[in-house]
mmCIF file of C-alpha atoms and ligand atoms in Angstrom:
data_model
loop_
_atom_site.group_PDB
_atom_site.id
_atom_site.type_symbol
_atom_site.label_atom_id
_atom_site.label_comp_id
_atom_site.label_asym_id
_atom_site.label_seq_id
_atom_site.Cartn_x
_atom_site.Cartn_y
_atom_site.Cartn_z
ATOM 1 C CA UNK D 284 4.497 1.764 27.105
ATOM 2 C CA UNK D 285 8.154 0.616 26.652
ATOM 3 C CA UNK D 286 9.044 -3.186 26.186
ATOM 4 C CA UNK D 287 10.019 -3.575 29.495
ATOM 5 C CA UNK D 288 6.871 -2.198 31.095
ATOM 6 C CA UNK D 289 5.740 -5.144 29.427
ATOM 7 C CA UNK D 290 7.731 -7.422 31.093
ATOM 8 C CA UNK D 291 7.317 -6.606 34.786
ATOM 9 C CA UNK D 292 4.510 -9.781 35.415
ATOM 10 C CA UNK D 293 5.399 -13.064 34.408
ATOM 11 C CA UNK D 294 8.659 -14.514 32.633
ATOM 12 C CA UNK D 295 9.181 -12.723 29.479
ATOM 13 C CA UNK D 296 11.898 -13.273 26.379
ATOM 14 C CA UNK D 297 13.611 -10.613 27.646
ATOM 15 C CA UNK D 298 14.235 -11.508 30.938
ATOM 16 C CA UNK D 299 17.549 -12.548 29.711
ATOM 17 C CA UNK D 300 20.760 -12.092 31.757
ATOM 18 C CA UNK D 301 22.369 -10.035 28.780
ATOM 19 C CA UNK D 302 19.287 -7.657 28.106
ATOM 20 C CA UNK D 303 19.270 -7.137 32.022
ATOM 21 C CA UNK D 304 22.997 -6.705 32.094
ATOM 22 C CA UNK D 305 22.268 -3.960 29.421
ATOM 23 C CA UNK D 306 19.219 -2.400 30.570
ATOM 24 C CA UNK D 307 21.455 -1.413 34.137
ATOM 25 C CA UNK D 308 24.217 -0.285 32.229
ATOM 26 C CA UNK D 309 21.890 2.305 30.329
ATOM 27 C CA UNK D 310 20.293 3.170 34.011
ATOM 28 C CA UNK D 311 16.809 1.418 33.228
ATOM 29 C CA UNK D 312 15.354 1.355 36.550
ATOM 30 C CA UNK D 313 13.141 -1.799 35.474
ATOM 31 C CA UNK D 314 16.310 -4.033 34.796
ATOM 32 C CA UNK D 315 17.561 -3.175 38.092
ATOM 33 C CA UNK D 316 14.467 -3.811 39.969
ATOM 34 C CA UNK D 317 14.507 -7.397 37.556
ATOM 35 C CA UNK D 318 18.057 -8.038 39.053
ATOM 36 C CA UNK D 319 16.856 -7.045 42.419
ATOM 37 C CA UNK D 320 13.806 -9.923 42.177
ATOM 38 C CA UNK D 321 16.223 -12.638 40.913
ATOM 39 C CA UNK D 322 18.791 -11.876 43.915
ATOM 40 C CA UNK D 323 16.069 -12.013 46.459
ATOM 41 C CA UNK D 324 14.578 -15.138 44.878
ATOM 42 C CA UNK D 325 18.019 -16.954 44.332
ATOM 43 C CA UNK D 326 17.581 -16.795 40.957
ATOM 44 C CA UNK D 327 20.282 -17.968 39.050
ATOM 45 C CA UNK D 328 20.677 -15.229 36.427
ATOM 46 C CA UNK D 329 21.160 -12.609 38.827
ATOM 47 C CA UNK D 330 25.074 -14.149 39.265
ATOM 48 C CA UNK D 331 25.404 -14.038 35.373
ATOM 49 C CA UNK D 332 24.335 -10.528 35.268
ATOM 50 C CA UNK D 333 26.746 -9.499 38.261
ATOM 51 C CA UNK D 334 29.480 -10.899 36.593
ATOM 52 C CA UNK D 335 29.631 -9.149 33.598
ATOM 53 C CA UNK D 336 28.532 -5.757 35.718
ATOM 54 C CA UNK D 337 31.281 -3.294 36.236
ATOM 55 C CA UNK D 338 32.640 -3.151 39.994
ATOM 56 C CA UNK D 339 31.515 0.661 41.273
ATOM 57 C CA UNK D 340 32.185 1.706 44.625
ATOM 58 C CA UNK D 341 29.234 3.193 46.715
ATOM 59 C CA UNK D 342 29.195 4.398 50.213
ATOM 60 C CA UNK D 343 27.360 1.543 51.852
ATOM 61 C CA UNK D 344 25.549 2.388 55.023
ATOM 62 C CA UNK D 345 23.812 -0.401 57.275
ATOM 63 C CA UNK D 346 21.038 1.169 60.036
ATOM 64 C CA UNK D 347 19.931 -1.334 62.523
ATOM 65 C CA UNK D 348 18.170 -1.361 65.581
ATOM 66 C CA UNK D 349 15.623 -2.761 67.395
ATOM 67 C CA UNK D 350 11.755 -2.663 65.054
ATOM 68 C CA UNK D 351 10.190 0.598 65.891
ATOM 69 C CA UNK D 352 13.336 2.706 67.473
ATOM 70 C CA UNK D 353 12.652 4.558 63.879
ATOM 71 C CA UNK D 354 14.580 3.462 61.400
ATOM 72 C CA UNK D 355 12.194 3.339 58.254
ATOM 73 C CA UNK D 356 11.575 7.020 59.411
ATOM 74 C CA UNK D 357 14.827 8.080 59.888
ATOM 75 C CA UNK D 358 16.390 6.819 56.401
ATOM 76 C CA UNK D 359 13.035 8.555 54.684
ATOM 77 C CA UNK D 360 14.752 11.739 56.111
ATOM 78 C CA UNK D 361 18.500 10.927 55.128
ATOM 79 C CA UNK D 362 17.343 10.461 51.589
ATOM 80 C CA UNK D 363 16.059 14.239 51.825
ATOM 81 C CA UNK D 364 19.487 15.461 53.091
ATOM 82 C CA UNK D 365 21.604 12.998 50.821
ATOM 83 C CA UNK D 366 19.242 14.073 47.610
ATOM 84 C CA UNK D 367 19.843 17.932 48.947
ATOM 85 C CA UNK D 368 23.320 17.341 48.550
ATOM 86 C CA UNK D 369 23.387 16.082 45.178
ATOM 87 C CA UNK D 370 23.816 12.572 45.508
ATOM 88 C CA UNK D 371 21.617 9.271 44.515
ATOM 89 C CA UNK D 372 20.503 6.982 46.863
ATOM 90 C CA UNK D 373 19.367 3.140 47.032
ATOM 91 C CA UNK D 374 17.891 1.873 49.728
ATOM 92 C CA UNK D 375 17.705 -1.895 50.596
ATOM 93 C CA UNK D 376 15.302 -2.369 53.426
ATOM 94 C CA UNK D 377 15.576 -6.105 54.461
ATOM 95 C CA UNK D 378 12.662 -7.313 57.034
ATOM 96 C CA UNK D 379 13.283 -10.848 57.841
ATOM 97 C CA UNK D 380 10.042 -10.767 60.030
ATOM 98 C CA UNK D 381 7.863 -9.199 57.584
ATOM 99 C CA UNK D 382 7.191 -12.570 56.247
ATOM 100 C CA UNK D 383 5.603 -13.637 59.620
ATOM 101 C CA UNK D 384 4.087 -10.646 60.566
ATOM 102 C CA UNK D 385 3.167 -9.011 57.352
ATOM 103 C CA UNK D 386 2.662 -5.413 56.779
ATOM 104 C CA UNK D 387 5.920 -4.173 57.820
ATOM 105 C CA UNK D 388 7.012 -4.009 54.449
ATOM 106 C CA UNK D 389 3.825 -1.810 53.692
ATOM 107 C CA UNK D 390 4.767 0.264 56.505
ATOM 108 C CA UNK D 391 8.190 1.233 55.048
ATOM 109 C CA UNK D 392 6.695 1.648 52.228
ATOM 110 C CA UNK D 393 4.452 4.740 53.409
ATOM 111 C CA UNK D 394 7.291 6.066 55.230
ATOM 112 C CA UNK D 395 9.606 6.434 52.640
ATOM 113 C CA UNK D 396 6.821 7.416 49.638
ATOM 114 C CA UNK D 397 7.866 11.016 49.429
ATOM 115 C CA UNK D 398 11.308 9.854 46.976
ATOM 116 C CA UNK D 399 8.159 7.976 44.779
ATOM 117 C CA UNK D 400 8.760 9.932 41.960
ATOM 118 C CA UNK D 401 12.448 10.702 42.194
ATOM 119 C CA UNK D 402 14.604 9.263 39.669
ATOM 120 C CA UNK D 403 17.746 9.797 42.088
ATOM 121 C CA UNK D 404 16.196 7.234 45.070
ATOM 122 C CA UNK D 405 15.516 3.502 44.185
ATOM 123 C CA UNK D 406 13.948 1.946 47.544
ATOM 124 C CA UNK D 407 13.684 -1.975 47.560
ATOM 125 C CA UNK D 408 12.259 -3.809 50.190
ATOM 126 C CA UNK D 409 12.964 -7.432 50.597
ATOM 127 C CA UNK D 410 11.479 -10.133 53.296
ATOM 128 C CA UNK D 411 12.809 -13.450 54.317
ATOM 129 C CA UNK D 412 11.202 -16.211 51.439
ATOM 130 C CA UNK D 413 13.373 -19.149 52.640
ATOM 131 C CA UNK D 414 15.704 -19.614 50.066
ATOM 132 C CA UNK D 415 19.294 -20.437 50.751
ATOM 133 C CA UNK D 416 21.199 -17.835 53.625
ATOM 134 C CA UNK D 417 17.675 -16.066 54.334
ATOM 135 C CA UNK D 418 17.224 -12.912 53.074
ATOM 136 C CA UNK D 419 20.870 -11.843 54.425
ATOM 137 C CA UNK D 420 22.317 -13.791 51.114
ATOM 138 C CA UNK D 421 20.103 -11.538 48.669
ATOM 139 C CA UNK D 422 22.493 -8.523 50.418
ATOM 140 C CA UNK D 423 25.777 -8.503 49.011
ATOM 141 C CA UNK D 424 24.318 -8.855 45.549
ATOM 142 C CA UNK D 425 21.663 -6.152 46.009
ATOM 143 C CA UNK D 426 24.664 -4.287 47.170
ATOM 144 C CA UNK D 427 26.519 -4.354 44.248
ATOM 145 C CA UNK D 428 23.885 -4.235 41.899
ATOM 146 C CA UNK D 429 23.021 -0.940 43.256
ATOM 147 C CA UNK D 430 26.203 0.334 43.498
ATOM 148 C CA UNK D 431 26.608 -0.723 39.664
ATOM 149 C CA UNK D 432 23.638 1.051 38.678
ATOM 150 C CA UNK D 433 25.665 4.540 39.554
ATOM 151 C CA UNK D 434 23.786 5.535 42.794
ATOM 152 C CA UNK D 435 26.343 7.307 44.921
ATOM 153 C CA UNK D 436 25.064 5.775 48.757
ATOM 154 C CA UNK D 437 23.503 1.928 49.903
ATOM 155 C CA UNK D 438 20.912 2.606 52.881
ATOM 156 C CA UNK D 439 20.645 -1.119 54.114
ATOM 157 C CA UNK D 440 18.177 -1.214 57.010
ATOM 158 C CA UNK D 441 18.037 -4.264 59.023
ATOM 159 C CA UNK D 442 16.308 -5.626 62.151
ATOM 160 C CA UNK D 443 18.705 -5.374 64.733
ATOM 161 C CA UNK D 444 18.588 -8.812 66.113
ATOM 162 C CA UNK D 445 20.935 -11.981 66.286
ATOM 163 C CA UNK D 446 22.474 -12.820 62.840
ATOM 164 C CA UNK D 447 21.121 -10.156 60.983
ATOM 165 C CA UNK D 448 23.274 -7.393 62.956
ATOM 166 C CA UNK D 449 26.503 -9.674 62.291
ATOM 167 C CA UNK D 450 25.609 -9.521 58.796
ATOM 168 C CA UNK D 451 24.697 -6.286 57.927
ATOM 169 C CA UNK D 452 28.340 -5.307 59.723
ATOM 170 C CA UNK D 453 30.229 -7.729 57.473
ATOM 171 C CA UNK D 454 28.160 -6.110 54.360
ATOM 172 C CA UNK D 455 28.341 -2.405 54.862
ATOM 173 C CA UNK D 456 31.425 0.292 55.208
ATOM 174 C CA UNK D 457 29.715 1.924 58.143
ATOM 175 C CA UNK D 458 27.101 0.553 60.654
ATOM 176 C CA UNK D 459 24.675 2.843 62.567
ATOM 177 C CA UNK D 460 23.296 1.575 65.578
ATOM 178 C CA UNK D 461 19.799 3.196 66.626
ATOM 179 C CA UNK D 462 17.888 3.124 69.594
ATOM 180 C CA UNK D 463 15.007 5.230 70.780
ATOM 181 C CA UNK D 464 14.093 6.320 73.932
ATOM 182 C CA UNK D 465 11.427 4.408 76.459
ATOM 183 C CA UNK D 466 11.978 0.570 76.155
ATOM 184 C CA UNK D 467 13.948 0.000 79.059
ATOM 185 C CA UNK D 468 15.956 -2.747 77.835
ATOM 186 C CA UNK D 469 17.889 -0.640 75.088
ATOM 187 C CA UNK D 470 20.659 0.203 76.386
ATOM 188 C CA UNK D 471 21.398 -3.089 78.101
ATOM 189 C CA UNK D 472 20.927 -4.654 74.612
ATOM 190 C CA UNK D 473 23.569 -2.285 73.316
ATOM 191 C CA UNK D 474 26.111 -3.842 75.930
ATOM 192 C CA UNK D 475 25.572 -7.351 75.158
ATOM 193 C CA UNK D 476 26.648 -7.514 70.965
ATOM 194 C CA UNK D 477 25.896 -4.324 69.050
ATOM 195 C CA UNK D 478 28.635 -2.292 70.758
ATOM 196 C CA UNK D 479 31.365 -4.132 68.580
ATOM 197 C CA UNK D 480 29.357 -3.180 65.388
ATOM 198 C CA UNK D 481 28.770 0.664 66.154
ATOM 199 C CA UNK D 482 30.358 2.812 64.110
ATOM 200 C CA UNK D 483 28.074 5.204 65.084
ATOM 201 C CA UNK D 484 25.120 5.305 67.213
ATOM 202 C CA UNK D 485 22.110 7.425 66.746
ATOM 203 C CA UNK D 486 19.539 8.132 69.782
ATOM 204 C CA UNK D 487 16.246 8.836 67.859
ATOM 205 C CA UNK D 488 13.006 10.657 69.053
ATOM 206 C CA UNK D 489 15.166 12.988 70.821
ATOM 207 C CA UNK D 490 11.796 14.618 70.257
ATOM 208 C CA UNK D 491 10.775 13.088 73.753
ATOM 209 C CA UNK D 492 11.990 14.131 77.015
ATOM 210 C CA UNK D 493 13.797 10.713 77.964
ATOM 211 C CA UNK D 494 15.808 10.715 74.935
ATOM 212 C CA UNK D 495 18.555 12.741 76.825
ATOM 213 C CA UNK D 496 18.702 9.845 79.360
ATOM 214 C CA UNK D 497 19.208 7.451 76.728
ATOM 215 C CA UNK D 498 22.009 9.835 75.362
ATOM 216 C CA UNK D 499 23.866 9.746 78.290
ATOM 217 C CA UNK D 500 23.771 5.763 79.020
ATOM 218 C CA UNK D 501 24.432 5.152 75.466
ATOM 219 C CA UNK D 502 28.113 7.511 76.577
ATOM 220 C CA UNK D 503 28.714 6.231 79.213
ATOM 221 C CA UNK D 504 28.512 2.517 78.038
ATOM 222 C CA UNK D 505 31.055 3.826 75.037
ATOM 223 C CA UNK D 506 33.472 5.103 77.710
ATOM 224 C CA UNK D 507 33.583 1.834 79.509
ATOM 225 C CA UNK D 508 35.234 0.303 76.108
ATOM 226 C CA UNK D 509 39.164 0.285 75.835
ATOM 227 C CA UNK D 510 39.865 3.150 74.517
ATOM 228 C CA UNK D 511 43.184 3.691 71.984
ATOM 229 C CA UNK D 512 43.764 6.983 69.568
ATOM 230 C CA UNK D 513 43.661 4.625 66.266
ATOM 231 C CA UNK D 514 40.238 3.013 67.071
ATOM 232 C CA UNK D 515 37.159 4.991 65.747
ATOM 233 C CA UNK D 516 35.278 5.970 68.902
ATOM 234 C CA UNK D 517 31.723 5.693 68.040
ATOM 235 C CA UNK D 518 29.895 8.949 68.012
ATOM 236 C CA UNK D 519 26.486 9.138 69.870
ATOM 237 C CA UNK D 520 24.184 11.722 67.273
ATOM 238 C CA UNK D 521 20.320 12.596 68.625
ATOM 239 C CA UNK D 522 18.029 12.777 66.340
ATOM 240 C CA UNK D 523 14.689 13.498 65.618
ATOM 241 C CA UNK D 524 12.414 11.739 62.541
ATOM 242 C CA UNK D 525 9.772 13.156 63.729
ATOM 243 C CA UNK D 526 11.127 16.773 63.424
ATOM 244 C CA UNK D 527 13.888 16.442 61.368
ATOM 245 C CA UNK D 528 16.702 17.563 63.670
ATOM 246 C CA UNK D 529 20.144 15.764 63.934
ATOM 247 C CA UNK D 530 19.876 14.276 60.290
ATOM 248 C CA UNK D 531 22.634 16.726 59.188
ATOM 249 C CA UNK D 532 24.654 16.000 62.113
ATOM 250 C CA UNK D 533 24.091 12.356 61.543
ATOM 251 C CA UNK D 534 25.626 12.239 58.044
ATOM 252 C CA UNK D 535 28.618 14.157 59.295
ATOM 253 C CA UNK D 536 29.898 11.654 61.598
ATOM 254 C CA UNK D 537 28.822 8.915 59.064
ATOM 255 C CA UNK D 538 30.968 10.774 56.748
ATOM 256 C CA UNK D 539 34.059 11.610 59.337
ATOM 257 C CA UNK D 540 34.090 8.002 59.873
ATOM 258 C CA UNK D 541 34.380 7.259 56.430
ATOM 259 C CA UNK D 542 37.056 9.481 56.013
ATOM 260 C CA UNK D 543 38.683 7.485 59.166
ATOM 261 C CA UNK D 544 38.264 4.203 58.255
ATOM 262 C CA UNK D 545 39.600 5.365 54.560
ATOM 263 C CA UNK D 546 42.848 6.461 56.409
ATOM 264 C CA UNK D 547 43.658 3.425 58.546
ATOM 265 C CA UNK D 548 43.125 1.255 55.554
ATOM 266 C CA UNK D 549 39.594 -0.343 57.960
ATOM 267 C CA UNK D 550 37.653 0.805 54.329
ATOM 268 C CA UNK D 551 39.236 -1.344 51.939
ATOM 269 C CA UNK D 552 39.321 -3.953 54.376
ATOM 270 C CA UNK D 553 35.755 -3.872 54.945
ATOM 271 C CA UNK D 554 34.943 -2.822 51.032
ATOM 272 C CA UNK D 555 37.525 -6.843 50.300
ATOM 273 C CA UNK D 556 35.666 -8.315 52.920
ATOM 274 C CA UNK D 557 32.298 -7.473 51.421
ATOM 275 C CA UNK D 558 33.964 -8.604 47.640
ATOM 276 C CA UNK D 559 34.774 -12.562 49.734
ATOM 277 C CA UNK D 560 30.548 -12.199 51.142
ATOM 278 C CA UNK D 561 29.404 -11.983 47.739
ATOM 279 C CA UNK D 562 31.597 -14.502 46.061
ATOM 280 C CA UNK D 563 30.651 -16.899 49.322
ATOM 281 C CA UNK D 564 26.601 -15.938 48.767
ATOM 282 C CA UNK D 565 26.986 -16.676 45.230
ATOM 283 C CA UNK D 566 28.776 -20.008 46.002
ATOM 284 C CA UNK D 567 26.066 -21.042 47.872
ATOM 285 C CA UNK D 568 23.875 -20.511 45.423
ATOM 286 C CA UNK D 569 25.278 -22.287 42.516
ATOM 287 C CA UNK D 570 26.027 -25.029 44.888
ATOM 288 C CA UNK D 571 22.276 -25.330 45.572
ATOM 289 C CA UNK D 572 21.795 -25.312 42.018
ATOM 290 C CA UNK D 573 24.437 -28.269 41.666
ATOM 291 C CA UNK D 574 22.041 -29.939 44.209
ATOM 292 C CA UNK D 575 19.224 -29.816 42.652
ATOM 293 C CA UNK D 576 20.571 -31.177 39.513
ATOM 294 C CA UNK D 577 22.005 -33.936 40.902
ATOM 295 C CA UNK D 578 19.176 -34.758 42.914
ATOM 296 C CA UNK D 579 17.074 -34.494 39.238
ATOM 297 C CA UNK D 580 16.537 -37.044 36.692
ATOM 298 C CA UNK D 581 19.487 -35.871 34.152
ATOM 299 C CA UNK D 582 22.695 -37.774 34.163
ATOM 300 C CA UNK D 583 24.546 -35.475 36.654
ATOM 301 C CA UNK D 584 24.939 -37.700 40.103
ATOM 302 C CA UNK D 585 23.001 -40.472 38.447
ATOM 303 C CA UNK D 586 25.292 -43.170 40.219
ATOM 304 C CA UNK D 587 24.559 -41.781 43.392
ATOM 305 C CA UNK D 588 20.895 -41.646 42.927
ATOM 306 C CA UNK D 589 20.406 -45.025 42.303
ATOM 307 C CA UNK D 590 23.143 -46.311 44.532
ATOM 308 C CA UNK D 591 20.796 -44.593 47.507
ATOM 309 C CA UNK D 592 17.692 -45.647 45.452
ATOM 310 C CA UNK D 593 18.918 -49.448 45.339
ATOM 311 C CA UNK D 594 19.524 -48.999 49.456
ATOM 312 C CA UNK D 595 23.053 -49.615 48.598
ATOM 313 C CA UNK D 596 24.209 -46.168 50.429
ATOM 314 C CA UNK D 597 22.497 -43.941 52.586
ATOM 315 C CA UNK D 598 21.571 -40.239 51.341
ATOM 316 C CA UNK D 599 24.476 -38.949 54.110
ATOM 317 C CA UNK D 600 26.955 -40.887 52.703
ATOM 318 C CA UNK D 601 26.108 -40.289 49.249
ATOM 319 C CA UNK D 602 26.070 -36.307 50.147
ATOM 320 C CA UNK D 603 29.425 -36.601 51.955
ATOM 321 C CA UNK D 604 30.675 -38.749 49.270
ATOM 322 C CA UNK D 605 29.333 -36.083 46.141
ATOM 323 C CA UNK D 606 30.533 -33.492 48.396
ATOM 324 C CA UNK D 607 34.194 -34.709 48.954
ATOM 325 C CA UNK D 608 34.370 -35.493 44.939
ATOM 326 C CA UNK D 609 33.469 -31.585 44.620
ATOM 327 C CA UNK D 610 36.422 -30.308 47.149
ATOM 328 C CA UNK D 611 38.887 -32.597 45.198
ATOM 329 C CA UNK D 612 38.559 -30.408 41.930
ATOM 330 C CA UNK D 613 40.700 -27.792 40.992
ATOM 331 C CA UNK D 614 39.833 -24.640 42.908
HETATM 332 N N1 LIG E 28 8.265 10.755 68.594
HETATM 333 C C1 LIG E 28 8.921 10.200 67.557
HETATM 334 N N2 LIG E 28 8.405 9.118 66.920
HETATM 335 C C2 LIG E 28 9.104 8.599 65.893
HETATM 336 C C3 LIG E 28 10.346 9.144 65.469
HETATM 337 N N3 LIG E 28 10.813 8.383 64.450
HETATM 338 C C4 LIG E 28 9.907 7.415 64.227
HETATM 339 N N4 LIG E 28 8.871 7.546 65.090
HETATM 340 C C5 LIG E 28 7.675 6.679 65.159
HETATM 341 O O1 LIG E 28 8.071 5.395 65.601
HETATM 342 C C6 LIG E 28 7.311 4.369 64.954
HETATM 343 C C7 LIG E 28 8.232 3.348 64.292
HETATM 344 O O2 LIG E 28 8.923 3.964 63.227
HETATM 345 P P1 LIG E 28 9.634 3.144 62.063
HETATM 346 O O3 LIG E 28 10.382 4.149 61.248
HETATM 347 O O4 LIG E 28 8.678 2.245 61.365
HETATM 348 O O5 LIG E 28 10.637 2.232 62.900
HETATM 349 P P2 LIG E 28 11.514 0.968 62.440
HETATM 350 O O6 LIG E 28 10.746 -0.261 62.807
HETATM 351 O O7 LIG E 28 12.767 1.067 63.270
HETATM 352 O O8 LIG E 28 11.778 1.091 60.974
HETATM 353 C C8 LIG E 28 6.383 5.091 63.986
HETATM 354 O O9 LIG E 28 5.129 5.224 64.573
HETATM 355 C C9 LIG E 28 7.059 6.447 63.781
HETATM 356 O O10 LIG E 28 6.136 7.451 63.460
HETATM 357 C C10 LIG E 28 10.865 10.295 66.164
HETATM 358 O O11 LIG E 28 11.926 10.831 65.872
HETATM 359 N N5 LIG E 28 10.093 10.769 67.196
HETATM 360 MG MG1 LIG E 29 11.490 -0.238 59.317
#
């Protein structure tokens, strides 16, 4: 048993941010999957270990859609074709109901255990455990942690819903939009929001005999956008989890697009934009840290606390106050 093996229960003296900085620059799989459990808890050392981390570009990938249109199944079989191809893969499969419901996580879990034992795939799945930004803030860190660690492709699956499908299209340099077959309201909810974050859409279970239906409306509603020769025209791919057809297909257009958004200079915007997420998710974290000190017992906002303790302020004008004294320092 190595010393790390060790040190996957419990804090441990070498759960430092240096030996973990360390540990993913010699491609130890257990110091990433350290840094992975410090981003999603907030933790922290995982901004002292990203900082000294070189800067690696991956090909980031978001999949959303709504739960059960087959998206844990459908990234299971993009790791296949990626992995045929030669490249490594992370996957960061984020959940945000998981929490609530429980045994979602599980469930991608069984879908995606055939990479188990390949040293080329690292799969982490995260759910929502309240700390500051939701889940959504572990992301951009996870991100680059991953794409530090050397693996060529980021799979981030996401719920589609709300906030989360903002996100993941602010995080990622391509977003694929699925929807299945069968729930009625699909394509409708592809009208209202998730067309502006397409870059390409993928109809799974094409397997069943109204996917081609689907296919069709999913057009059509693509057509009825303004349509100019520079703007990427989001591809609609059918695919098949179930019987693996389409996957190749799939990763061509994800890959044309790529090559697209590379061209018209939409890449590096979207790789800078990305670069500003992480430095605002890390913000808010050592803000919240800042908080907590000064709401502590050490000397750090002592004035304040007792000012609001003596009923001589009120804990909003303290804040605004504390706040305000912040902004007015040299950034
Ligand atoms: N018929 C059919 N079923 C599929 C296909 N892909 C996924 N499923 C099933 O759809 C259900 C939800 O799949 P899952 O990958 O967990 O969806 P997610 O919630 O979007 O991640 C599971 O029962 C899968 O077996 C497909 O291509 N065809
Ligand atoms: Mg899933």
């Amino acid at each position: 048993m190595t010393a790390d093996a060790l040190c996957t229960d419990g804090p441990c003296a070498r759960d430092t941010a240096g030996n973990v900085a360390r540990g993913i620059a010699a491609g130890q799989r257990l110091s990433l999957a350290r840094l992975l459990t410090w981003e999603e808890s907030g933790d922290p050392r995982a901004d002292s270990v990203r900082s000294v981390l070189p800067e690696r570009c991956a090909r980031v990938i978001g999949i959303t859609g709504p739960p059960g249109a087959g998206k844990s199944s459908l990234v299971d079989k993009m790791i296949r074709e990626l992995r045929d191809n030669g490249d490594t893969v992370g996957i960061i499969a984020v959940d945000p109901s998981s929490a609530r419901h429980g045994g979602a996580l599980l469930g991608d879990r069984v879908r995606m255990t055939h990479h188990t034992f390949d040293d080329g795939v690292f799969i982490r799945s995260m759910a929502n455990r309240g700390q500051a930004g939701g889940t959504a803030a572990a992301v951009p860190g996870a991100i680059h942690a991953m794409a530090s660690f050397g693996l060529d492709w980021v799979l981030v699956e996401t719920v589609g819903v709300g906030q989360a499908e903002i996100d993941i299209a602010r995080q990622t340099d391509c977003v694929v939009v699925m929807v299945a077959p069968g729930a009625g309201d699909d394509v409708q909810a592809i009208k209202s929001g998730v067309m502006e974050i397409a870059d390409v859409f993928a109809v799974n279970k094409s397997d069943r005999p109204d996917a081609e239906r689907t296919v069709r409306e999913v057009t059509a509603a693509i057509r009825l956008r303004r349509s100019d020769a520079r703007v990427w025209r989001p591809p609609v791919v059918a695919t098949s989890a179930e019987k693996s057809t389409g996957i190749t297909d799939l990763i061509d257009h994800i890959d044309a697009h790529l090559a697209h958004a590379d061209r018209t200079g939409v890449l590096a915007d979207r790789r800078q934009r990305r670069r500003i997420e992480e430095l605002r998710t890390s913000l808010v974290r050592g803000l919240a840290t800042l908080a907590d000190e000064i709401c502590g017992d050490g000397p750090l906002g002592a004035t304040f606390r007792h000012a609001v303790l003596a009923g001589e302020t009120t804990p909003a004008t303290a804040a605004s106050q504390i706040v305000r004294r912040i902004a007015q320092c040299d950034i």
